[in-house]
C-alpha cells in the first residue's frame, strides 16, 4: 500500500481500479494516505472515481464474455428462466449498477449485468454515479476525522 501512496494520484487510480475488480483490495487506504499527504481533493476524487469506474466496467465486460452454456453446465440453471431474467434486466434493471460500489457483492453485480447484457449506457451512468458518491462520502469522512483530530491536539 505504501508504494501506491507514494505514487499519489496514479497510485489512487491504480488502487481504485484493482479494488473494483475481483481482486480483494482496499482503495480507501491508499486514498486516505494520499489525502493526508496534502493532495488535491478534486484530483483524488477524479483519480479514485475513474479508476474504480473502469475496474467496474472491466467486470461488466468479463460478464459479457460469459456464455449461457457455461451457466447451464456449471451452475445447472434453467436456460428459459435465465432468458426471462435477461430480458427483465435488459429492459429496466441496469440501474442496479449504482450499487456496484458495495463491498462483497459489487463485483458480482457488475459481472452479472455484463452476462445478462444490461444496457451498457445505463450501467455506465449508474455505476459512475454510485462510485462517485462512494468516494465523495469517504473523502468527506476523512476530512471530518482529520478536522476532529486537529481540534483535539
GROMACS .gro file of C-alpha atoms in nm:
model
  153
    1UNK     CA    1   0.000   0.000   0.000
    2UNK     CA    2   0.282   0.239   0.084
    3UNK     CA    3   0.424   0.221  -0.267
    4UNK     CA    4   0.087   0.317  -0.414
    5UNK     CA    5   0.060   0.611  -0.174
    6UNK     CA    6   0.400   0.737  -0.291
    7UNK     CA    7   0.266   0.745  -0.649
    8UNK     CA    8  -0.003   0.993  -0.545
    9UNK     CA    9  -0.290   1.028  -0.791
   10UNK     CA   10  -0.161   0.746  -1.010
   11UNK     CA   11  -0.149   0.525  -0.701
   12UNK     CA   12  -0.507   0.623  -0.613
   13UNK     CA   13  -0.615   0.540  -0.968
   14UNK     CA   14  -0.438   0.201  -0.964
   15UNK     CA   15  -0.568   0.110  -0.617
   16UNK     CA   16  -0.922   0.210  -0.713
   17UNK     CA   17  -0.906   0.010  -1.036
   18UNK     CA   18  -0.779  -0.301  -0.855
   19UNK     CA   19  -1.040  -0.264  -0.581
   20UNK     CA   20  -1.319  -0.267  -0.841
   21UNK     CA   21  -1.206  -0.593  -0.998
   22UNK     CA   22  -1.247  -0.936  -0.846
   23UNK     CA   23  -0.919  -0.888  -0.655
   24UNK     CA   24  -0.959  -0.818  -0.283
   25UNK     CA   25  -0.809  -0.473  -0.239
   26UNK     CA   26  -0.884  -0.159  -0.039
   27UNK     CA   27  -0.855   0.165  -0.232
   28UNK     CA   28  -0.968   0.362   0.071
   29UNK     CA   29  -0.637   0.305   0.248
   30UNK     CA   30  -0.438   0.446  -0.045
   31UNK     CA   31  -0.685   0.730  -0.098
   32UNK     CA   32  -0.667   0.826   0.270
   33UNK     CA   33  -0.287   0.819   0.266
   34UNK     CA   34  -0.270   1.042  -0.041
   35UNK     CA   35  -0.530   1.281   0.101
   36UNK     CA   36  -0.346   1.302   0.433
   37UNK     CA   37  -0.026   1.391   0.248
   38UNK     CA   38  -0.196   1.709   0.126
   39UNK     CA   39  -0.314   1.606  -0.219
   40UNK     CA   40  -0.590   1.790  -0.402
   41UNK     CA   41  -0.945   1.686  -0.313
   42UNK     CA   42  -1.069   1.721  -0.672
   43UNK     CA   43  -0.782   1.531  -0.830
   44UNK     CA   44  -0.814   1.250  -0.576
   45UNK     CA   45  -1.187   1.234  -0.647
   46UNK     CA   46  -1.126   1.212  -1.022
   47UNK     CA   47  -0.848   0.951  -0.989
   48UNK     CA   48  -1.043   0.731  -0.746
   49UNK     CA   49  -1.375   0.751  -0.930
   50UNK     CA   50  -1.223   0.698  -1.274
   51UNK     CA   51  -1.010   0.403  -1.163
   52UNK     CA   52  -1.297   0.238  -0.978
   53UNK     CA   53  -1.539   0.300  -1.266
   54UNK     CA   54  -1.302   0.146  -1.521
   55UNK     CA   55  -1.243  -0.152  -1.290
   56UNK     CA   56  -1.618  -0.199  -1.255
   57UNK     CA   57  -1.667  -0.179  -1.631
   58UNK     CA   58  -1.392  -0.441  -1.670
   59UNK     CA   59  -1.605  -0.674  -1.456
   60UNK     CA   60  -1.905  -0.588  -1.675
   61UNK     CA   61  -1.706  -0.677  -1.989
   62UNK     CA   62  -1.587  -1.001  -1.828
   63UNK     CA   63  -1.951  -1.087  -1.770
   64UNK     CA   64  -2.028  -1.015  -2.134
   65UNK     CA   65  -1.764  -1.272  -2.231
   66UNK     CA   66  -1.957  -1.538  -2.039
   67UNK     CA   67  -2.156  -1.797  -2.226
   68UNK     CA   68  -2.504  -1.927  -2.145
   69UNK     CA   69  -2.381  -2.283  -2.191
   70UNK     CA   70  -2.133  -2.232  -1.906
   71UNK     CA   71  -2.416  -2.128  -1.675
   72UNK     CA   72  -2.616  -2.435  -1.768
   73UNK     CA   73  -2.317  -2.668  -1.738
   74UNK     CA   74  -2.160  -2.539  -1.416
   75UNK     CA   75  -2.448  -2.382  -1.227
   76UNK     CA   76  -2.726  -2.607  -1.357
   77UNK     CA   77  -2.966  -2.316  -1.410
   78UNK     CA   78  -3.270  -2.337  -1.633
   79UNK     CA   79  -3.188  -2.151  -1.955
   80UNK     CA   80  -3.552  -2.044  -2.004
   81UNK     CA   81  -3.556  -1.872  -1.664
   82UNK     CA   82  -3.220  -1.717  -1.737
   83UNK     CA   83  -3.353  -1.570  -2.062
   84UNK     CA   84  -3.655  -1.420  -1.879
   85UNK     CA   85  -3.423  -1.261  -1.624
   86UNK     CA   86  -3.201  -1.134  -1.905
   87UNK     CA   87  -3.500  -0.962  -2.070
   88UNK     CA   88  -3.609  -0.801  -1.743
   89UNK     CA   89  -3.259  -0.673  -1.672
   90UNK     CA   90  -3.221  -0.550  -2.029
   91UNK     CA   91  -3.547  -0.354  -2.003
   92UNK     CA   92  -3.527  -0.192  -1.662
   93UNK     CA   93  -3.271  -0.348  -1.434
   94UNK     CA   94  -2.947  -0.185  -1.548
   95UNK     CA   95  -2.988   0.095  -1.290
   96UNK     CA   96  -2.884  -0.157  -1.023
   97UNK     CA   97  -2.527  -0.086  -1.137
   98UNK     CA   98  -2.544   0.209  -0.896
   99UNK     CA   99  -2.481  -0.046  -0.618
  100UNK     CA  100  -2.165  -0.194  -0.774
  101UNK     CA  101  -1.965   0.006  -0.517
  102UNK     CA  102  -2.090  -0.222  -0.237
  103UNK     CA  103  -1.816  -0.442  -0.089
  104UNK     CA  104  -1.857  -0.814  -0.131
  105UNK     CA  105  -2.137  -0.811  -0.387
  106UNK     CA  106  -2.045  -0.523  -0.616
  107UNK     CA  107  -1.816  -0.726  -0.840
  108UNK     CA  108  -2.080  -0.997  -0.873
  109UNK     CA  109  -2.341  -0.738  -0.973
  110UNK     CA  110  -2.112  -0.594  -1.242
  111UNK     CA  111  -2.028  -0.937  -1.386
  112UNK     CA  112  -2.395  -1.041  -1.375
  113UNK     CA  113  -2.505  -0.723  -1.552
  114UNK     CA  114  -2.250  -0.790  -1.824
  115UNK     CA  115  -2.355  -1.151  -1.859
  116UNK     CA  116  -2.721  -1.050  -1.875
  117UNK     CA  117  -2.636  -0.788  -2.140
  118UNK     CA  118  -2.782  -0.497  -1.944
  119UNK     CA  119  -2.789  -0.166  -2.129
  120UNK     CA  120  -2.428  -0.051  -2.124
  121UNK     CA  121  -2.515   0.321  -2.115
  122UNK     CA  122  -2.746   0.290  -1.817
  123UNK     CA  123  -2.497   0.060  -1.645
  124UNK     CA  124  -2.212   0.304  -1.708
  125UNK     CA  125  -2.402   0.610  -1.584
  126UNK     CA  126  -2.544   0.431  -1.279
  127UNK     CA  127  -2.210   0.279  -1.192
  128UNK     CA  128  -2.028   0.611  -1.229
  129UNK     CA  129  -2.280   0.785  -1.003
  130UNK     CA  130  -2.255   0.516  -0.734
  131UNK     CA  131  -1.879   0.510  -0.736
  132UNK     CA  132  -1.852   0.890  -0.727
  133UNK     CA  133  -2.091   0.900  -0.431
  134UNK     CA  134  -1.887   0.633  -0.253
  135UNK     CA  135  -1.562   0.828  -0.281
  136UNK     CA  136  -1.724   1.160  -0.201
  137UNK     CA  137  -1.865   1.017   0.123
  138UNK     CA  138  -1.532   0.854   0.209
  139UNK     CA  139  -1.333   1.169   0.143
  140UNK     CA  140  -1.572   1.381   0.349
  141UNK     CA  141  -1.536   1.132   0.633
  142UNK     CA  142  -1.156   1.150   0.610
  143UNK     CA  143  -1.166   1.530   0.626
  144UNK     CA  144  -1.408   1.530   0.921
  145UNK     CA  145  -1.189   1.289   1.116
  146UNK     CA  146  -0.877   1.490   1.029
  147UNK     CA  147  -1.052   1.810   1.140
  148UNK     CA  148  -1.162   1.649   1.468
  149UNK     CA  149  -0.809   1.527   1.536
  150UNK     CA  150  -0.663   1.874   1.483
  151UNK     CA  151  -0.918   2.021   1.725
  152UNK     CA  152  -0.818   1.765   1.991
  153UNK     CA  153  -0.448   1.845   1.955
   0.00000   0.00000   0.00000
